[in-house]
C-alpha cells in the first residue's frame, strides 16, 4: 500500500488552470480528481464563466470525493460587487472510506500548490455547501 | 417565510407538597412563571400572546420584575440569578452565582438597587442580598439552618428583610448592611411564604400548619394572626396582599383560596372562600397565588391558572390551562374552527381551538400514560408504556367509554387507517399487530427491529421502517401482510413515515437527520437531500394539498420543504421549541402547528417564497 499522505503529485495543469481562474477569470470553477493509479491530482472538469452554482453542484459526484475551486461573485452591503475564491473539499458521507482518507491526507499539500485561495470549505453533504453557506463565509 | 401566529403556553411546573411563586407587573398587566428551563411572560388580557425566555441552563424556579418594570431577575436550581431586560430582545445584563443550591425566592428592593435571594445551600449560604449591578454583598444572613422557602423586602424605608423556612423560623433583618435582628418560632411546620403589605406596615407569614401570622413591619413583633374560624384545612402554600393593603388572599392544599380582611387590630377574618371548579382530585390543590390590580390569579397543582376578578368575586373565573410536560403528539380534527388535540406523556389530553386557545381537557376513564396517539373524528387511539392499546370514542367534548386491548408487547408506533378507522397498525420491537376495532386480527413477527410504521388511509398498504434504515412496503390482505418491496436510502433508524393526503406520495425520516419523499406508485425517490436538520427528525407532516412537507427535529427547528422545488429552497423556523420539536401537523395549507419539549404549542403562518 502506497503512502498516500506524501506520495501524491500535482499535475502542472492544475496550477495553470488555477492561475487562469485567478488572473484571467476564464473559468467559473475547476473540479480536481485524484487519479490513484498515476498517483496524481488532475483537472477533471472546467466550468465556463457563464455557468452557475447549480452547474457546479451538478458536476460533483454524489458518492465520490473531489477537490474543487469555485469563483463566487456576490454583492456586499454597500452594493459593491466582490468575488471570493473558495476551495471546497467535497467528501460526501456516502463515499468509500479509502477515498475519503486519500483526499483528506493529500489536501494540505495540494492547497499549498494553489496560491490565492481565500476561503476553504469542507462539505460532507449538499447542505454543507449550500448557497447560504457560501454567502455567510464570503464576508 | 414563517411567522409566529399564536402560542398556547405551558403552565407553571408544580411539585406536590410545595408551593410555587408567581409574580407579575401591574403596569403591563402580565404574570411571570417558570416551566422547565423557560421563564414565561403572559399577558392577562391577551392570553394568546406569550413571551418565553429560555436562556437558563438549569430548570428555572422563580422570576420577578424589577420595580420599574425594565428588568426581570430570574433564578434557577443551580443557584444562578440572571438579570435581563424586558424589552430589547431580553438582552442579558448580568448573571450571578448567588447560592450553592436551588433558589426558592427572589425579591427586588423597592428602589431596584438590591436583590435578596433565598433557597438551599451549604453552610451559611442560604440567603444572600446583593447590589443588582455589581453583585456585592449587602449583609450577612445567618439564623437559618434549613432551606429558606421565602423572603421579602420591606417596600418602604427603613429597609428590612424577612425570611422564613423549613426550620419553622421567621427571621427579621435590619439594614443595610443587613444584620440579624430577631427570630420568631410561632409556626409548627414549614413556613411557606412571607410577604410585606404594599404600604409597608405589616407582613404576614403562612405555613403548612394551616396558620397565618401577622407582624409589625418596622419592629418585627408579632401583632396578630389570621383567625382559625373558617380557616384553611390544609397547608397554606402562598399568600398575596391586595394593592390597598387591607386584604390578603391565601391558597391551600385544601383546594380553596380564602380572602381575608385584615382589621385594624391586625387580625384577619375570612371574607370569602373561593373553591376552584375542578374534579376534586389532587390536581386541584392550590399552590400559588397573586393579587394584581383587579385580578386574583390562583394556580393549581395540575397546572390550571384561574383568573378571578377581585371586584366581582361571584363571577366565574377564567380558566387557563395547558401542558406541564413534553407534548409528544398533536392531532388536528377537521371541524370548524379547527380543534387541536395535544397529548403529553403523563396522560394529559388538552383541546385547543385555533384563535381562542385553551378549550378544555379531555377526561378519560383511566388516566394511563400516553406515548403514541392518533385521533380521527369520532375516536381516539392511544398507547402508553404498558402493553395496552386504548380506544376511546369521542363525542364532541367528552370522551366516551374506552376499551383496551393487551397486545402482548410494548407498542412503539401506532397508525390509524384514516378512511376506515377501525383498522389500526401497531408496531412493537420485532413486528406489527393489526387491530380491527378492539380485536387483534393478527400479530406478525417480521424478523427485524421495527422502529416506525404507517398504514395507508384505505388500509390496503402498510410501510414499516426498521432500525437499519430500510423501508419495507407490505400489501394488507385480510389479516396478513405480503412484502412487496424493500427501499434502501436512509442511513439511520427510521423515525417516522407518513402518507400524503392524496396517497400519491409518502415521506420518511430517520434518526440521521435525513428525510426523503417517495412516489407511491413507482417507489422512486421524488425529493431527496432534505438533510438540513442537525439532529434526529422526530416528526413529519404533509400539507392538506400535498405540496409541502414539514419536518420537526430534536435540534428545535421546523423546516418546511416544497415537494416540487429542490430541497435547498426551504423555510426554516429556528428555535421553535426549546428542547426539541416532537409534534407537528398542518392545520391548513398555510398554517403549521408544532409542539415540543417546552410544553408549548405554537402556530406558524407559512408562506411559500
XYZ file of C-alpha atoms in Angstrom:
748
model
C 0.000 0.000 0.000
C 1.476 3.318 -1.019
C 1.816 6.095 1.496
C -0.966 8.378 0.389
C -0.020 11.339 2.569
C 3.193 12.239 0.850
C 3.055 10.382 -2.395
C 0.549 12.376 -4.431
C 1.986 14.504 -7.208
C 0.189 17.549 -8.562
C -0.147 17.762 -12.316
C 1.097 21.044 -13.804
C -2.232 21.564 -15.490
C -3.884 22.068 -12.097
C -1.672 25.012 -11.229
C -2.001 26.512 -14.704
C -5.770 26.379 -14.771
C -5.957 27.805 -11.259
C -3.752 30.766 -12.276
C -6.035 31.361 -15.248
C -9.087 31.386 -12.948
C -7.395 33.799 -10.616
C -5.961 36.293 -13.093
C -7.856 35.993 -16.356
C -11.261 34.857 -14.908
C -11.632 32.316 -17.722
C -13.319 29.669 -15.576
C -16.146 29.746 -13.061
C -14.988 26.568 -11.343
C -12.457 23.745 -11.576
C -13.054 20.192 -10.299
C -9.950 18.159 -9.416
C -9.754 14.394 -9.107
C -7.078 12.179 -7.614
C -6.042 9.514 -10.114
C -4.866 6.760 -7.839
C -3.071 4.745 -10.491
C -0.927 7.645 -11.713
C -0.718 8.999 -8.150
C -1.600 12.470 -9.361
C -4.151 15.207 -8.851
C -5.545 16.104 -12.265
C -8.133 18.518 -13.600
C -11.396 16.716 -14.163
C -13.735 19.498 -15.278
C -13.599 23.202 -16.092
C -16.598 25.486 -15.822
C -17.332 28.346 -18.224
C -17.662 31.836 -16.690
C -21.317 31.756 -17.662
C -22.061 28.626 -15.694
C -23.723 28.956 -12.315
C -23.546 27.491 -8.855
C -26.114 24.853 -9.802
C -23.958 23.619 -12.697
C -21.116 23.397 -10.229
C -23.036 21.223 -7.756
C -24.163 19.043 -10.624
C -20.563 18.288 -11.592
C -19.688 16.931 -8.168
C -20.465 13.210 -7.945
C -22.694 12.231 -5.059
C -20.711 9.212 -3.960
C -17.101 10.149 -4.627
C -14.675 12.665 -3.168
C -13.278 15.589 -5.127
C -11.413 18.860 -4.665
C -12.936 21.945 -6.243
C -12.233 25.617 -6.670
C -15.169 27.983 -7.199
C -15.106 31.689 -8.007
C -18.033 33.103 -6.053
C -19.447 36.542 -7.012
C -21.598 38.439 -4.569
C -22.653 41.967 -3.572
C -21.593 43.462 -0.267
C -23.909 45.508 1.931
C -22.799 48.707 0.236
C -23.721 47.179 -3.134
C -20.136 46.700 -4.190
C -19.603 43.624 -6.382
C -16.910 41.375 -4.967
C -15.671 37.891 -5.551
C -14.022 35.250 -3.416
C -12.172 32.123 -4.436
C -13.449 29.111 -2.498
C -11.621 25.816 -2.092
C -14.078 23.009 -1.454
C -13.049 19.621 -0.111
C -16.029 17.542 -1.236
C -16.165 14.410 0.913
C -19.711 13.007 0.928
C -20.766 10.615 3.722
C -21.677 8.001 1.133
C -18.172 7.813 -0.405
C -15.795 4.938 0.294
C -13.610 5.295 3.374
C -10.425 4.713 1.366
C -11.316 7.546 -0.985
C -12.004 9.918 1.916
C -8.683 9.022 3.560
C -6.662 9.677 0.391
C -8.321 13.024 -0.271
C -8.030 14.125 3.346
C -4.347 13.343 3.669
C -3.372 14.951 0.356
C -5.471 18.075 0.807
C -2.940 20.199 2.676
C -0.118 19.663 0.170
C -2.449 20.310 -2.739
C -3.784 23.523 -1.248
C -0.256 24.830 -0.827
C 0.262 24.478 -4.575
C -2.717 26.736 -5.262
C -1.710 30.182 -4.175
C -4.600 32.609 -3.702
C -7.401 30.615 -2.099
C -9.421 32.939 0.098
C -11.914 30.624 1.835
C -11.797 26.901 2.500
C -14.894 24.789 2.918
C -15.342 21.124 3.747
C -18.651 19.619 2.652
C -19.875 16.160 3.627
C -23.322 16.537 2.040
C -25.015 19.025 -0.319
C -26.427 21.055 2.572
C -22.944 21.936 3.776
C -22.057 23.705 0.549
C -25.410 25.363 0.016
C -25.571 28.881 -1.361
C -26.328 30.291 2.107
C -23.110 28.757 3.430
C -21.150 30.449 0.624
C -22.764 33.782 1.369
C -22.045 33.603 5.086
C -18.427 32.574 4.565
C -17.805 35.216 1.920
C -17.501 38.073 4.421
C -41.275 32.890 5.281
C -42.750 31.738 8.557
C -44.315 33.906 11.216
C -45.493 33.031 14.659
C -49.261 33.383 14.767
C -50.304 32.013 18.156
C -48.680 30.423 21.179
C -50.517 28.133 23.538
C -48.286 28.402 26.527
C -47.343 25.785 29.046
C -48.374 26.134 32.660
C -46.101 26.578 35.671
C -44.363 23.394 36.743
C -45.595 22.376 40.168
C -44.463 19.925 42.802
C -46.624 18.080 45.279
C -46.096 19.335 48.799
C -44.548 22.664 47.834
C -45.984 25.955 46.815
C -44.862 27.896 43.773
C -44.284 31.596 43.470
C -45.664 33.566 40.564
C -45.178 37.264 40.152
C -46.341 39.975 37.870
C -46.127 43.538 36.676
C -49.172 45.675 37.447
C -48.227 48.196 34.755
C -48.169 45.846 31.795
C -50.737 43.513 33.372
C -48.598 40.455 32.895
C -47.651 37.473 35.039
C -44.356 35.608 35.160
C -43.836 31.950 35.899
C -41.379 29.188 35.159
C -41.638 25.826 33.489
C -38.595 23.686 32.860
C -35.781 25.918 31.675
C -38.072 28.648 30.413
C -39.496 31.750 32.036
C -42.893 32.577 30.591
C -44.346 36.075 30.413
C -48.064 36.008 29.923
C -50.340 38.992 29.347
C -53.575 38.601 31.276
C -55.654 40.463 28.737
C -54.094 38.770 25.708
C -53.621 35.126 26.688
C -52.537 34.057 23.206
C -49.559 36.379 23.284
C -46.800 34.770 25.267
C -43.105 35.514 25.512
C -40.631 32.888 26.534
C -37.115 33.376 27.886
C -35.127 30.203 27.515
C -31.576 31.141 28.421
C -31.258 29.273 31.689
C -29.102 26.179 31.615
C -30.957 24.631 34.540
C -34.667 24.472 35.408
C -35.823 27.937 36.400
C -37.624 28.371 39.704
C -38.759 31.959 40.160
C -38.730 35.213 38.209
C -39.582 38.798 39.231
C -39.994 42.138 37.540
C -37.933 44.996 38.904
C -39.977 47.806 40.467
C -39.558 49.986 37.388
C -40.619 47.166 35.084
C -37.477 47.366 32.945
C -35.617 44.293 34.157
C -36.512 40.772 35.131
C -34.417 38.756 37.554
C -34.849 35.009 37.237
C -33.285 32.211 39.246
C -32.743 28.522 38.721
C -31.905 25.340 40.592
C -28.150 25.802 40.239
C -28.242 28.969 42.323
C -27.718 31.334 39.400
C -29.597 34.615 39.061
C -29.867 36.176 35.592
C -30.940 39.785 35.181
C -32.246 40.614 31.727
C -34.163 43.391 30.041
C -37.892 43.151 29.480
C -37.799 44.836 26.118
C -34.996 44.726 23.607
C -34.998 41.027 22.972
C -34.252 40.017 26.583
C -30.656 41.193 26.468
C -28.715 39.879 29.469
C -27.490 42.493 31.907
C -25.745 40.364 34.491
C -25.518 36.837 35.711
C -24.533 35.957 39.276
C -23.938 32.683 41.034
C -25.691 33.569 44.235
C -26.254 30.377 46.203
C -24.734 26.926 46.037
C -28.107 25.227 45.766
C -31.511 25.947 44.305
C -33.019 29.392 44.738
C -36.591 29.349 46.048
C -37.447 33.017 46.244
C -36.111 36.290 44.924
C -37.137 39.873 45.665
C -36.078 43.300 44.434
C -35.737 46.181 46.861
C -38.294 48.928 46.148
C -35.647 51.227 44.683
C -34.459 48.487 42.334
C -30.902 48.613 43.652
C -30.708 45.431 45.676
C -31.897 41.878 45.276
C -32.372 39.306 48.017
C -32.381 35.621 47.078
C -33.090 32.683 49.343
C -33.028 28.957 48.956
C -30.929 25.962 49.679
C -27.223 25.732 50.008
C -24.357 24.505 52.096
C -23.484 26.009 55.435
C -24.138 29.695 55.640
C -25.221 30.477 52.138
C -28.968 30.089 52.415
C -29.881 33.726 51.893
C -27.914 36.441 50.099
C -28.654 40.051 49.359
C -26.570 41.879 46.781
C -26.471 45.004 44.637
C -28.168 44.315 41.334
C -25.475 45.624 39.043
C -22.271 44.743 40.828
C -23.187 41.691 42.872
C -21.529 42.967 46.045
C -22.996 41.585 49.236
C -25.064 43.896 51.378
C -25.445 41.909 54.547
C -24.831 38.754 56.468
C -27.725 36.410 56.805
C -27.268 33.818 59.446
C -30.002 32.387 61.548
C -31.412 29.675 59.325
C -30.369 26.088 59.490
C -32.526 24.610 56.747
C -33.908 25.534 53.350
C -35.243 29.065 53.252
C -38.500 28.924 51.354
C -39.355 32.575 51.017
C -38.010 36.055 51.559
C -39.412 39.564 51.344
C -38.136 43.135 51.155
C -39.984 45.906 53.006
C -41.407 48.196 50.313
C -40.839 51.400 52.282
C -37.867 52.861 54.135
C -36.395 51.906 56.632
C -35.411 48.755 54.736
C -35.959 45.370 56.316
C -35.688 41.834 55.001
C -37.694 38.912 56.370
C -37.076 35.283 55.584
C -38.831 32.073 56.502
C -38.039 28.443 56.006
C -38.214 24.784 56.699
C -36.787 25.220 60.195
C -40.167 26.801 61.171
C -38.447 30.135 61.794
C -39.333 33.614 60.627
C -36.232 35.815 60.724
C -36.074 39.584 60.691
C -33.020 41.512 59.415
C -32.298 45.213 59.689
C -30.021 47.159 57.422
C -28.463 47.853 55.012
C -25.916 46.343 55.601
C -28.408 43.708 56.745
C -27.873 42.083 60.129
C -29.934 39.615 62.065
C -32.319 41.334 64.489
C -34.782 38.774 65.794
C -36.450 35.482 65.106
C -39.925 34.053 65.650
C -40.804 30.465 66.128
C -44.565 30.688 66.138
C -45.200 28.162 63.446
C -45.160 24.434 63.982
C -44.445 23.405 60.422
C -42.677 24.663 57.273
C -43.269 28.349 56.762
C -44.074 28.535 53.068
C -44.475 32.145 52.158
C -43.831 35.533 53.692
C -44.933 38.865 52.247
C -44.926 42.554 53.193
C -48.068 44.585 52.620
C -47.680 47.199 49.860
C -47.964 50.051 52.372
C -45.031 48.635 54.325
C -46.788 48.464 57.698
C -47.169 44.740 58.201
C -46.007 41.420 56.937
C -47.675 38.033 57.019
C -46.255 34.527 57.090
C -48.199 31.405 56.144
C -47.288 27.879 56.931
C -48.061 24.222 56.443
C -49.511 24.230 59.975
C -52.565 25.988 58.435
C -51.898 29.245 60.264
C -51.136 32.742 59.109
C -49.430 35.212 61.434
C -49.132 38.992 61.104
C -46.184 41.049 62.300
C -45.287 44.700 62.534
C -43.024 45.648 59.654
C -40.724 48.085 61.452
C -40.011 46.185 64.637
C -40.726 42.611 63.608
C -43.024 41.887 66.548
C -45.999 39.621 66.215
C -49.184 41.682 66.154
C -51.939 39.303 65.172
C -52.980 36.286 63.240
C -55.498 35.007 60.749
C -58.493 33.697 62.582
C -58.743 29.946 62.795
C -62.507 30.151 62.466
C -63.353 29.025 58.968
C -59.634 28.768 58.319
C -57.832 26.510 55.929
C -57.925 22.796 56.488
C -54.685 22.101 54.707
C -51.192 23.562 54.351
C -51.224 27.151 53.197
C -48.808 27.465 50.295
C -48.859 31.095 49.290
C -50.172 34.496 50.255
C -50.660 37.744 48.380
C -51.733 41.200 49.551
C -54.324 43.333 47.831
C -52.958 46.617 46.400
C -54.729 48.590 49.158
C -53.060 46.515 51.919
C -56.383 45.719 53.541
C -56.933 42.181 52.328
C -54.921 39.066 51.661
C -55.616 36.006 49.593
C -54.203 32.659 50.708
C -54.200 29.368 48.825
C -54.030 25.992 50.362
C -53.825 22.273 49.847
C -57.475 22.020 50.864
C -58.234 23.128 47.285
C -59.608 26.519 48.245
C -58.458 30.103 48.192
C -59.591 32.385 51.012
C -59.894 36.148 51.096
C -59.187 37.622 54.494
C -59.931 41.114 55.651
C -57.223 42.490 57.921
C -58.813 44.636 60.596
C -57.157 47.492 62.448
C -56.354 45.285 65.404
C -54.326 43.248 62.956
C -56.374 40.138 62.974
C -57.695 38.555 59.864
C -61.195 37.285 59.280
C -62.332 35.234 56.332
C -64.345 37.327 53.966
C -64.748 34.886 51.101
C -63.786 31.367 50.160
C -63.151 30.521 46.539
C -63.096 26.900 45.576
C -61.739 26.110 42.208
C -64.148 24.332 39.909
C -62.397 21.057 39.296
C -62.903 17.355 39.547
C -61.848 17.420 43.179
C -58.729 15.337 42.879
C -55.179 16.028 43.980
C -54.671 18.186 40.924
C -56.961 20.824 42.366
C -54.767 21.614 45.336
C -53.903 25.266 45.028
C -50.223 26.028 45.167
C -49.728 29.615 44.075
C -51.500 32.953 44.086
C -51.055 36.565 43.066
C -53.197 39.651 43.581
C -52.528 42.177 40.850
C -54.647 45.243 40.134
C -58.114 43.841 39.890
C -57.123 40.251 39.195
C -56.628 37.386 41.597
C -54.670 34.580 39.993
C -54.527 31.138 41.559
C -52.546 28.178 40.277
C -53.445 24.580 40.977
C -51.154 21.560 41.292
C -52.442 20.288 37.941
C -51.261 23.498 36.357
C -54.560 25.287 35.822
C -54.478 29.046 36.218
C -57.690 30.630 37.440
C -58.297 34.319 36.968
C -60.802 35.872 39.341
C -61.938 39.445 39.253
C -61.310 40.999 42.668
C -64.182 43.432 42.455
C -66.693 40.830 41.333
C -65.915 37.636 43.206
C -69.115 35.953 42.185
C -68.155 35.882 38.560
C -66.874 32.528 37.382
C -63.130 32.573 36.948
C -61.397 32.385 33.609
C -59.518 29.144 33.395
C -56.248 28.920 31.515
C -54.530 25.641 31.334
C -52.133 23.704 29.208
C -49.415 21.163 29.429
C -46.749 20.941 32.038
C -44.596 18.336 30.385
C -43.240 17.472 26.977
C -46.061 17.372 24.430
C -45.269 14.335 22.362
C -48.024 14.375 19.791
C -50.663 16.552 18.134
C -53.754 15.679 16.134
C -55.925 18.094 14.210
C -59.640 17.360 13.979
C -61.363 18.553 10.863
C -64.054 20.611 12.495
C -64.561 24.325 12.034
C -62.852 26.194 13.590
C -60.050 23.712 13.787
C -59.685 21.793 17.010
C -56.215 20.628 18.006
C -55.697 17.778 20.456
C -52.356 17.572 22.164
C -51.072 14.853 24.444
C -48.187 14.631 26.845
C -46.592 11.544 28.279
C -48.264 11.972 31.667
C -51.572 11.115 30.038
C -52.994 14.616 29.700
C -55.030 15.352 26.554
C -55.845 19.016 26.011
C -58.183 20.516 23.465
C -57.273 23.800 21.795
C -59.288 25.869 19.368
C -57.477 27.944 16.784
C -57.901 31.607 17.580
C -59.276 31.085 21.053
C -56.737 28.928 22.832
C -57.355 26.563 25.697
C -60.657 24.863 25.384
C -60.700 22.124 27.968
C -59.065 18.897 28.971
C -60.283 15.543 27.775
C -61.032 13.354 30.741
C -60.618 9.695 30.119
C -61.895 6.991 32.373
C -58.460 5.659 33.110
C -55.561 8.089 33.082
C -52.809 5.995 31.624
C -49.612 7.476 30.264
C -49.543 8.199 26.557
C -46.641 7.539 24.226
C -48.354 7.177 20.834
C -51.619 8.838 19.935
C -53.883 9.017 16.906
C -57.272 10.666 16.534
C -59.951 10.782 13.882
C -63.344 12.448 14.081
C -65.058 10.092 16.480
C -62.262 8.128 18.019
C -59.020 8.347 19.903
C -56.497 5.546 19.975
C -53.580 5.758 22.343
C -50.888 3.554 23.750
C -48.596 4.079 26.691
C -45.699 2.354 28.318
C -47.514 -0.880 29.135
C -48.769 -3.456 26.664
C -52.211 -1.978 26.217
C -53.760 -0.020 23.394
C -56.764 2.094 24.380
C -59.624 3.112 22.112
C -62.000 5.847 23.217
C -64.991 7.180 21.390
C -65.068 10.944 21.132
C -68.387 12.772 21.374
C -67.847 16.456 20.877
C -66.075 17.452 24.057
C -66.225 14.346 26.088
C -64.593 11.001 25.905
C -66.940 8.102 25.924
C -66.139 4.724 27.307
C -62.857 3.224 26.439
C -61.766 -0.251 25.652
C -58.324 -1.591 25.971
C -56.570 -4.413 24.248
C -53.489 -6.107 25.504
C -51.287 -6.761 22.527
C -48.596 -8.634 24.362
C -45.708 -6.274 23.576
C -44.961 -2.630 24.216
C -46.224 -0.591 21.254
C -43.556 1.531 19.612
C -45.638 3.241 16.951
C -49.320 3.468 16.109
C -51.124 4.279 12.898
C -54.830 4.530 12.039
C -56.155 3.941 8.531
C -57.871 7.297 8.182
C -60.724 6.207 5.952
C -61.545 3.004 7.770
C -60.616 3.955 11.302
C -61.434 0.502 12.537
C -58.131 -0.684 11.212
C -55.039 0.171 13.186
C -51.462 -0.903 12.786
C -49.377 -1.085 15.937
C -45.698 -1.851 15.755
C -43.555 -3.243 18.522
C -39.955 -4.311 18.819
C -39.905 -7.220 16.437
C -43.119 -6.988 14.465
C -46.537 -5.487 13.955
C -50.074 -6.154 15.125
C -53.159 -5.475 13.050
C -56.198 -4.381 15.026
C -59.755 -4.191 13.843
C -61.824 -2.312 16.404
C -60.698 -3.755 19.688
C -59.842 -7.176 18.395
C -56.444 -8.320 17.397
C -56.638 -9.501 13.804
C -53.126 -10.794 13.613
C -49.684 -10.427 15.111
C -46.830 -10.831 12.680
C -43.221 -11.259 13.644
C -41.197 -9.527 10.960
C -37.749 -10.645 11.947
C -36.114 -7.209 12.063
C -36.178 -4.438 14.649
C -39.112 -2.229 13.802
C -38.882 1.465 14.597
C -41.763 3.123 12.725
C -44.882 2.118 10.833
C -47.784 3.594 8.922
C -50.875 2.287 7.179
C -52.480 3.812 4.081
C -55.814 5.610 4.611
C -57.714 2.901 2.805
C -55.966 0.169 4.724
C -54.541 -1.696 1.760
C -50.879 -0.851 2.103
C -48.553 -0.572 5.069
C -44.971 0.624 5.330
C -42.719 -0.474 8.142
C -39.343 1.105 8.843
C -36.516 -0.667 10.571
C -33.537 0.084 12.766
C -31.207 -0.406 9.792
C -32.889 2.319 7.742
C -34.713 0.028 5.330
C -38.334 0.706 4.424
C -40.450 -2.396 3.896
C -43.666 -1.974 1.916
C -46.397 -4.531 2.537
C -49.801 -5.014 0.983
C -52.500 -5.756 3.516
C -54.832 -8.567 2.502
C -57.305 -9.628 5.127
C -55.151 -10.343 8.089
C -51.788 -10.990 6.519
C -49.031 -8.752 5.249
C -47.340 -9.536 1.974
C -43.963 -7.938 1.449
C -43.931 -6.025 -1.817
C -40.667 -4.103 -1.778
C -37.734 -3.004 0.321
C -36.409 0.531 -0.169
C -32.918 1.433 0.906
C -31.838 5.003 1.137
C -31.797 6.006 4.764
C -28.613 5.748 6.769
C -30.173 5.667 10.214
C -33.123 4.136 12.059
C -36.425 5.287 10.551
C -38.295 7.505 12.986
C -41.490 8.453 11.155
C -43.295 7.602 7.899
C -46.343 9.466 6.594
C -48.555 9.163 3.524
C -49.541 12.339 1.687
C -53.265 13.211 1.930
C -53.943 12.056 -1.633
C -51.873 8.904 -1.116
C -49.748 9.546 -4.187
C -46.551 10.032 -2.178
C -45.132 9.160 1.170
C -42.330 10.731 3.159
C -39.985 9.062 5.604
C -37.488 10.498 8.070
C -34.690 8.928 10.038
C -32.541 9.456 13.102
C -29.645 10.531 10.867
C -31.306 13.900 10.124
C -32.453 12.967 6.618
C -35.964 12.996 5.158
C -36.967 11.589 1.770
C -40.162 11.913 -0.269
C -41.071 8.876 -2.367
C -43.646 8.336 -5.078
C -46.139 5.649 -4.045
C -46.762 4.036 -7.380
C -43.231 3.850 -8.747
C -41.498 3.733 -5.348
C -38.862 6.091 -6.662
C -37.304 8.957 -4.752
C -39.152 12.163 -5.516
C -37.309 14.642 -3.324
C -34.019 13.985 -1.641
C -31.252 15.974 0.053
C -33.621 17.051 2.794
C -30.650 16.990 5.151
C -30.888 20.434 6.721
C -31.572 19.345 10.273
C -28.682 18.925 12.670
C -30.220 16.269 14.927
C -32.664 13.374 14.635
C -36.002 14.088 12.977
C -38.877 13.407 15.360
C -41.983 14.190 13.379
C -43.233 14.870 9.890
C -46.418 16.321 8.415
C -47.981 16.867 4.973
C -49.993 19.934 3.985
C -53.611 19.146 3.010
C -52.939 19.851 -0.668
C -49.856 17.645 -0.648
C -47.488 20.358 -1.860
C -45.471 20.898 1.304
C -43.769 18.622 3.786
C -42.689 19.830 7.220
C -40.172 18.090 9.457
C -39.539 18.748 13.147
C -36.397 17.711 14.888
C -34.560 17.447 18.195
C -32.474 20.443 17.095
C -35.516 22.674 17.892
C -36.109 23.601 14.239
C -39.059 23.048 11.948
C -38.220 23.010 8.247
C -40.901 23.232 5.550
C -39.983 21.950 2.087
C -41.971 22.246 -1.116
C -42.219 18.974 -2.970
C -41.738 20.377 -6.462
C -38.832 22.628 -5.589
C -35.311 21.492 -4.704
C -34.700 20.898 -1.020
C -32.402 23.898 -0.735
C -35.318 26.312 -1.112
C -36.733 25.609 2.293
C -38.337 27.641 5.043
C -36.639 27.167 8.388
C -38.216 28.025 11.719
C -35.305 28.153 14.132
C -35.780 27.635 17.819
C -39.413 26.628 17.511
C -39.353 24.758 20.813
C -36.615 24.688 23.425
C -35.531 21.100 23.859
C -36.795 19.709 20.560
C -39.901 19.554 18.396
C -41.959 16.435 18.985
C -45.332 17.037 17.373
C -46.137 18.610 14.009
C -49.270 18.964 11.889
C -50.619 21.236 9.174
C -53.925 22.910 10.019
C -54.461 24.253 6.539
C -52.220 24.955 3.581
C -50.642 27.974 5.237
C -50.591 27.120 8.914
C -48.393 24.674 10.757
C -48.863 23.756 14.400
C -45.884 22.415 16.310
C -45.340 21.234 19.858
C -42.269 20.314 21.798
C -40.369 19.596 24.942
C -41.073 23.047 26.363
C -44.768 22.039 26.744
C -45.910 24.845 24.447
C -47.816 24.705 21.178
C -47.122 27.248 18.505
C -48.977 28.099 15.306
C -46.941 29.390 12.393
C -48.103 31.070 9.194
C -46.056 29.656 6.364
C -45.984 31.418 3.009
C -44.005 29.778 0.230
C -41.446 32.099 -1.335
